[in-house]
GROMACS .gro file of C-alpha atoms in nm:
model
  295
    1UNK     CA    1  -0.872  -2.442   0.180
    2UNK     CA    2  -0.602  -2.288  -0.040
    3UNK     CA    3  -0.228  -2.292   0.026
    4UNK     CA    4  -0.083  -1.942  -0.003
    5UNK     CA    5   0.282  -1.837   0.003
    6UNK     CA    6   0.276  -1.490   0.161
    7UNK     CA    7   0.594  -1.285   0.130
    8UNK     CA    8   0.613  -0.948   0.305
    9UNK     CA    9   0.453  -0.940   0.650
   10UNK     CA   10   0.511  -0.580   0.755
   11UNK     CA   11   0.262  -0.320   0.882
   12UNK     CA   12   0.013  -0.408   0.607
   13UNK     CA   13   0.110  -0.760   0.509
   14UNK     CA   14   0.091  -0.918   0.852
   15UNK     CA   15  -0.278  -0.841   0.920
   16UNK     CA   16  -0.365  -0.933   0.559
   17UNK     CA   17  -0.200  -1.272   0.609
   18UNK     CA   18  -0.373  -1.310   0.944
   19UNK     CA   19  -0.715  -1.257   0.785
   20UNK     CA   20  -0.637  -1.522   0.524
   21UNK     CA   21  -0.541  -1.765   0.798
   22UNK     CA   22  -0.856  -1.688   0.997
   23UNK     CA   23  -1.058  -1.770   0.684
   24UNK     CA   24  -0.908  -2.119   0.685
   25UNK     CA   25  -0.628  -2.089   0.428
   26UNK     CA   26  -0.290  -2.255   0.484
   27UNK     CA   27  -0.005  -2.002   0.488
   28UNK     CA   28   0.358  -2.059   0.396
   29UNK     CA   29   0.620  -1.798   0.488
   30UNK     CA   30   0.976  -1.763   0.363
   31UNK     CA   31   1.208  -1.650   0.641
   32UNK     CA   32   1.466  -1.534   0.386
   33UNK     CA   33   1.272  -1.208   0.350
   34UNK     CA   34   1.162  -1.125   0.703
   35UNK     CA   35   1.089  -1.329   1.016
   36UNK     CA   36   0.762  -1.520   0.998
   37UNK     CA   37   0.501  -1.384   1.242
   38UNK     CA   38   0.528  -1.606   1.548
   39UNK     CA   39   0.156  -1.599   1.626
   40UNK     CA   40   0.061  -1.710   1.275
   41UNK     CA   41   0.319  -1.988   1.287
   42UNK     CA   42   0.178  -2.097   1.624
   43UNK     CA   43  -0.164  -2.117   1.455
   44UNK     CA   44  -0.037  -2.351   1.185
   45UNK     CA   45   0.150  -2.148   0.923
   46UNK     CA   46   0.451  -2.322   0.772
   47UNK     CA   47   0.799  -2.166   0.747
   48UNK     CA   48   1.055  -2.244   0.475
   49UNK     CA   49   1.389  -2.087   0.387
   50UNK     CA   50   1.345  -1.944   0.037
   51UNK     CA   51   1.084  -1.783  -0.184
   52UNK     CA   52   1.126  -2.079  -0.420
   53UNK     CA   53   1.044  -2.330  -0.147
   54UNK     CA   54   0.737  -2.130  -0.040
   55UNK     CA   55   0.607  -2.100  -0.396
   56UNK     CA   56   0.663  -2.469  -0.461
   57UNK     CA   57   0.412  -2.555  -0.188
   58UNK     CA   58   0.149  -2.297  -0.284
   59UNK     CA   59  -0.123  -2.240  -0.539
   60UNK     CA   60  -0.113  -1.864  -0.480
   61UNK     CA   61   0.193  -1.653  -0.413
   62UNK     CA   62   0.107  -1.313  -0.260
   63UNK     CA   63   0.370  -1.040  -0.243
   64UNK     CA   64   0.341  -0.738  -0.012
   65UNK     CA   65   0.687  -0.579  -0.029
   66UNK     CA   66   0.802  -0.215  -0.040
   67UNK     CA   67   0.895  -0.144  -0.402
   68UNK     CA   68   0.972  -0.267  -0.754
   69UNK     CA   69   1.326  -0.400  -0.684
   70UNK     CA   70   1.198  -0.616  -0.397
   71UNK     CA   71   0.925  -0.765  -0.617
   72UNK     CA   72   1.181  -0.845  -0.887
   73UNK     CA   73   1.416  -0.998  -0.629
   74UNK     CA   74   1.150  -1.221  -0.471
   75UNK     CA   75   1.033  -1.341  -0.812
   76UNK     CA   76   1.347  -1.363  -1.022
   77UNK     CA   77   1.658  -1.385  -0.800
   78UNK     CA   78   1.830  -1.716  -0.733
   79UNK     CA   79   1.593  -1.943  -0.537
   80UNK     CA   80   1.312  -1.707  -0.635
   81UNK     CA   81   0.945  -1.777  -0.699
   82UNK     CA   82   0.981  -1.793  -1.078
   83UNK     CA   83   1.197  -2.106  -1.061
   84UNK     CA   84   0.894  -2.317  -0.967
   85UNK     CA   85   0.610  -2.133  -1.142
   86UNK     CA   86   0.390  -2.333  -1.377
   87UNK     CA   87   0.031  -2.359  -1.496
   88UNK     CA   88  -0.208  -2.369  -1.202
   89UNK     CA   89  -0.014  -2.120  -0.989
   90UNK     CA   90  -0.099  -1.751  -0.957
   91UNK     CA   91   0.125  -1.467  -0.846
   92UNK     CA   92  -0.062  -1.177  -0.683
   93UNK     CA   93   0.149  -0.868  -0.629
   94UNK     CA   94  -0.027  -0.651  -0.370
   95UNK     CA   95   0.271  -0.415  -0.334
   96UNK     CA   96   0.264  -0.065  -0.481
   97UNK     CA   97   0.520  -0.056  -0.761
   98UNK     CA   98   0.588   0.086  -1.108
   99UNK     CA   99   0.300   0.026  -1.352
  100UNK     CA  100   0.549   0.010  -1.641
  101UNK     CA  101   0.768  -0.249  -1.470
  102UNK     CA  102   0.456  -0.441  -1.365
  103UNK     CA  103   0.373  -0.512  -1.728
  104UNK     CA  104   0.722  -0.655  -1.782
  105UNK     CA  105   0.703  -0.861  -1.463
  106UNK     CA  106   0.360  -0.994  -1.562
  107UNK     CA  107   0.491  -1.101  -1.904
  108UNK     CA  108   0.785  -1.287  -1.746
  109UNK     CA  109   0.556  -1.466  -1.501
  110UNK     CA  110   0.312  -1.565  -1.775
  111UNK     CA  111   0.595  -1.717  -1.979
  112UNK     CA  112   0.609  -1.989  -1.710
  113UNK     CA  113   0.242  -2.077  -1.761
  114UNK     CA  114   0.138  -1.915  -1.432
  115UNK     CA  115  -0.111  -1.630  -1.393
  116UNK     CA  116  -0.026  -1.282  -1.267
  117UNK     CA  117  -0.245  -1.020  -1.099
  118UNK     CA  118  -0.130  -0.679  -0.983
  119UNK     CA  119  -0.355  -0.594  -0.689
  120UNK     CA  120  -0.227  -0.298  -0.486
  121UNK     CA  121  -0.432  -0.186  -0.189
  122UNK     CA  122  -0.546   0.127  -0.010
  123UNK     CA  123  -0.682   0.166   0.340
  124UNK     CA  124  -0.373   0.164   0.557
  125UNK     CA  125  -0.305  -0.050   0.860
  126UNK     CA  126  -0.660  -0.004   0.992
  127UNK     CA  127  -0.808  -0.128   0.664
  128UNK     CA  128  -0.573  -0.425   0.663
  129UNK     CA  129  -0.661  -0.521   1.021
  130UNK     CA  130  -1.035  -0.484   0.960
  131UNK     CA  131  -1.030  -0.664   0.623
  132UNK     CA  132  -1.168  -0.345   0.471
  133UNK     CA  133  -0.902  -0.266   0.210
  134UNK     CA  134  -0.972  -0.122  -0.131
  135UNK     CA  135  -0.811  -0.360  -0.382
  136UNK     CA  136  -0.737  -0.242  -0.737
  137UNK     CA  137  -0.670  -0.535  -0.969
  138UNK     CA  138  -0.504  -0.565  -1.308
  139UNK     CA  139  -0.518  -0.893  -1.501
  140UNK     CA  140  -0.747  -1.127  -1.689
  141UNK     CA  141  -1.109  -1.173  -1.591
  142UNK     CA  142  -1.048  -1.547  -1.543
  143UNK     CA  143  -0.759  -1.500  -1.302
  144UNK     CA  144  -0.949  -1.227  -1.118
  145UNK     CA  145  -1.262  -1.440  -1.075
  146UNK     CA  146  -1.054  -1.728  -0.941
  147UNK     CA  147  -0.870  -1.507  -0.689
  148UNK     CA  148  -1.175  -1.303  -0.585
  149UNK     CA  149  -1.256  -1.520  -0.278
  150UNK     CA  150  -0.909  -1.439  -0.143
  151UNK     CA  151  -0.952  -1.067  -0.208
  152UNK     CA  152  -1.288  -1.075  -0.031
  153UNK     CA  153  -1.116  -1.200   0.285
  154UNK     CA  154  -0.883  -0.898   0.284
  155UNK     CA  155  -1.096  -0.615   0.147
  156UNK     CA  156  -1.438  -0.471   0.078
  157UNK     CA  157  -1.407  -0.244  -0.228
  158UNK     CA  158  -1.258  -0.476  -0.490
  159UNK     CA  159  -1.244  -0.390  -0.859
  160UNK     CA  160  -1.089  -0.534  -1.175
  161UNK     CA  161  -0.960  -0.215  -1.336
  162UNK     CA  162  -0.814  -0.362  -1.656
  163UNK     CA  163  -0.523  -0.568  -1.784
  164UNK     CA  164  -0.192  -0.614  -1.603
  165UNK     CA  165  -0.056  -0.277  -1.494
  166UNK     CA  166  -0.399  -0.117  -1.461
  167UNK     CA  167  -0.417  -0.197  -1.091
  168UNK     CA  168  -0.088  -0.019  -1.030
  169UNK     CA  169  -0.197   0.279  -1.243
  170UNK     CA  170  -0.511   0.304  -1.030
  171UNK     CA  171  -0.302   0.288  -0.710
  172UNK     CA  172  -0.078   0.572  -0.828
  173UNK     CA  173  -0.391   0.777  -0.900
  174UNK     CA  174  -0.518   0.691  -0.551
  175UNK     CA  175  -0.194   0.807  -0.392
  176UNK     CA  176  -0.210   1.139  -0.577
  177UNK     CA  177  -0.560   1.200  -0.441
  178UNK     CA  178  -0.468   1.096  -0.086
  179UNK     CA  179  -0.155   1.312  -0.078
  180UNK     CA  180  -0.337   1.619  -0.202
  181UNK     CA  181  -0.617   1.562   0.050
  182UNK     CA  182  -0.363   1.536   0.331
  183UNK     CA  183  -0.201   1.859   0.212
  184UNK     CA  184  -0.539   2.033   0.195
  185UNK     CA  185  -0.643   1.924   0.545
  186UNK     CA  186  -0.302   2.022   0.686
  187UNK     CA  187  -0.315   2.368   0.528
  188UNK     CA  188  -0.672   2.424   0.645
  189UNK     CA  189  -0.601   2.326   1.007
  190UNK     CA  190  -0.280   2.531   1.028
  191UNK     CA  191  -0.460   2.831   0.878
  192UNK     CA  192  -0.751   2.795   1.121
  193UNK     CA  193  -0.522   2.755   1.421
  194UNK     CA  194  -0.293   3.047   1.337
  195UNK     CA  195  -0.598   3.266   1.272
  196UNK     CA  196  -0.713   3.196   1.629
  197UNK     CA  197  -0.965   2.911   1.603
  198UNK     CA  198  -0.949   2.575   1.781
  199UNK     CA  199  -0.837   2.326   1.510
  200UNK     CA  200  -1.016   2.037   1.681
  201UNK     CA  201  -1.349   2.223   1.670
  202UNK     CA  202  -1.285   2.339   1.314
  203UNK     CA  203  -1.229   1.977   1.210
  204UNK     CA  204  -1.553   1.868   1.380
  205UNK     CA  205  -1.748   2.144   1.205
  206UNK     CA  206  -1.599   2.061   0.864
  207UNK     CA  207  -1.690   1.695   0.901
  208UNK     CA  208  -2.056   1.792   0.875
  209UNK     CA  209  -2.019   1.960   0.537
  210UNK     CA  210  -1.897   1.921   0.181
  211UNK     CA  211  -1.531   1.931   0.292
  212UNK     CA  212  -1.570   1.604   0.479
  213UNK     CA  213  -1.346   1.316   0.376
  214UNK     CA  214  -1.184   1.005   0.520
  215UNK     CA  215  -0.858   1.202   0.535
  216UNK     CA  216  -1.022   1.480   0.740
  217UNK     CA  217  -1.181   1.220   0.967
  218UNK     CA  218  -0.879   0.995   1.028
  219UNK     CA  219  -0.571   1.201   0.949
  220UNK     CA  220  -0.724   1.526   1.070
  221UNK     CA  221  -0.756   1.365   1.412
  222UNK     CA  222  -0.394   1.248   1.395
  223UNK     CA  223  -0.286   1.603   1.311
  224UNK     CA  224  -0.482   1.757   1.599
  225UNK     CA  225  -0.351   1.502   1.850
  226UNK     CA  226   0.001   1.478   1.707
  227UNK     CA  227  -0.011   1.098   1.687
  228UNK     CA  228   0.217   1.022   1.395
  229UNK     CA  229   0.303   0.657   1.459
  230UNK     CA  230   0.298   0.508   1.111
  231UNK     CA  231  -0.006   0.353   0.956
  232UNK     CA  232   0.156   0.442   0.623
  233UNK     CA  233   0.506   0.587   0.636
  234UNK     CA  234   0.605   0.910   0.462
  235UNK     CA  235   0.891   0.732   0.284
  236UNK     CA  236   0.642   0.491   0.122
  237UNK     CA  237   0.415   0.774   0.008
  238UNK     CA  238   0.721   0.949  -0.133
  239UNK     CA  239   0.793   0.633  -0.332
  240UNK     CA  240   0.438   0.631  -0.471
  241UNK     CA  241   0.451   0.999  -0.567
  242UNK     CA  242   0.785   0.938  -0.738
  243UNK     CA  243   0.603   0.677  -0.949
  244UNK     CA  244   0.338   0.938  -1.032
  245UNK     CA  245   0.590   1.209  -1.120
  246UNK     CA  246   0.814   0.982  -1.328
  247UNK     CA  247   0.508   0.843  -1.503
  248UNK     CA  248   0.383   1.195  -1.577
  249UNK     CA  249   0.722   1.288  -1.719
  250UNK     CA  250   0.714   0.985  -1.948
  251UNK     CA  251   0.364   1.087  -2.063
  252UNK     CA  252   0.474   1.447  -2.127
  253UNK     CA  253   0.245   1.600  -1.867
  254UNK     CA  254   0.273   1.799  -1.546
  255UNK     CA  255   0.138   1.718  -1.198
  256UNK     CA  256   0.203   2.049  -1.018
  257UNK     CA  257   0.010   1.978  -0.698
  258UNK     CA  258   0.157   1.628  -0.672
  259UNK     CA  259   0.501   1.789  -0.691
  260UNK     CA  260   0.398   2.030  -0.415
  261UNK     CA  261   0.294   1.744  -0.188
  262UNK     CA  262   0.619   1.562  -0.262
  263UNK     CA  263   0.816   1.875  -0.170
  264UNK     CA  264   0.636   1.882   0.165
  265UNK     CA  265   0.713   1.515   0.227
  266UNK     CA  266   1.077   1.593   0.143
  267UNK     CA  267   1.069   1.871   0.403
  268UNK     CA  268   0.939   1.624   0.663
  269UNK     CA  269   1.225   1.387   0.585
  270UNK     CA  270   1.470   1.671   0.649
  271UNK     CA  271   1.306   1.705   0.991
  272UNK     CA  272   1.382   1.337   1.054
  273UNK     CA  273   1.034   1.216   0.967
  274UNK     CA  274   1.072   0.957   0.692
  275UNK     CA  275   0.923   0.699   0.930
  276UNK     CA  276   0.635   0.921   1.043
  277UNK     CA  277   0.279   0.855   0.930
  278UNK     CA  278   0.201   1.047   0.611
  279UNK     CA  279  -0.047   1.264   0.803
  280UNK     CA  280   0.264   1.424   0.955
  281UNK     CA  281   0.293   1.625   0.632
  282UNK     CA  282   0.131   1.891   0.852
  283UNK     CA  283   0.468   1.930   1.026
  284UNK     CA  284   0.610   2.081   0.706
  285UNK     CA  285   0.316   2.324   0.681
  286UNK     CA  286   0.366   2.418   1.047
  287UNK     CA  287   0.735   2.485   0.984
  288UNK     CA  288   0.648   2.718   0.696
  289UNK     CA  289   0.389   2.896   0.913
  290UNK     CA  290   0.614   2.905   1.221
  291UNK     CA  291   0.312   2.778   1.412
  292UNK     CA  292   0.206   2.443   1.559
  293UNK     CA  293  -0.164   2.361   1.592
  294UNK     CA  294  -0.080   2.165   1.906
  295UNK     CA  295   0.059   2.458   2.109
   0.00000   0.00000   0.00000
């Protein structure tokens, strides 16, 4: 059994922590960040009052927070994790944050003698609940091998991509592909519906051919039914695409279709949809077409 400080128990983090607990690991939560899940506490998780106190008790410190500033705060603010880091402890950041800043964060953590892995995930709430996440890891082979049993409790497709920062680079690439797939499915279904076909039947037909994808299967169904309760919120996908676009600018390259998808997410936010599931990008396409597929 390993003691794990888990900070960030939102839509994704809570089921990830639950799977670790079910596997027999001891969890420690810091209630300074968000309230500890009552059911996990009832099953034996410990609650302390600072990130420092949680990290002091743990061999592994897992972060699952929204963005780069939150990671830096949890690690380096007063009473933060870094105050008690030392050799034998490992920080695993499973948030999706800036690859450039990740390299700086990793260097600061390693100065303490501790290990650092960036290990962002893909698979949404369903993947987190079912322990079927894709986990993209950046770090040393030694640290990865040691942490692999923990990753295997939370995910299925687990890969060491390269050194620190490589996991976050891979996640940004993933988010580009997902966003463009969502845009493609949304455009196709709105086109089919406005042209007079039943979008539900069109989706079923396309799932038998080369156009099939997990986005068409899962998010296509959300689009047809209009069920946009968040598995992954638009505002979080916007954050990830901002990382892609700012990274592309720094590299002197253009991501025209990524910019298009971001513009559509921006349009959804103007409709009041920053908290919608990212499959609700179709709402922006419907606005442009003056047509809803759910009429």
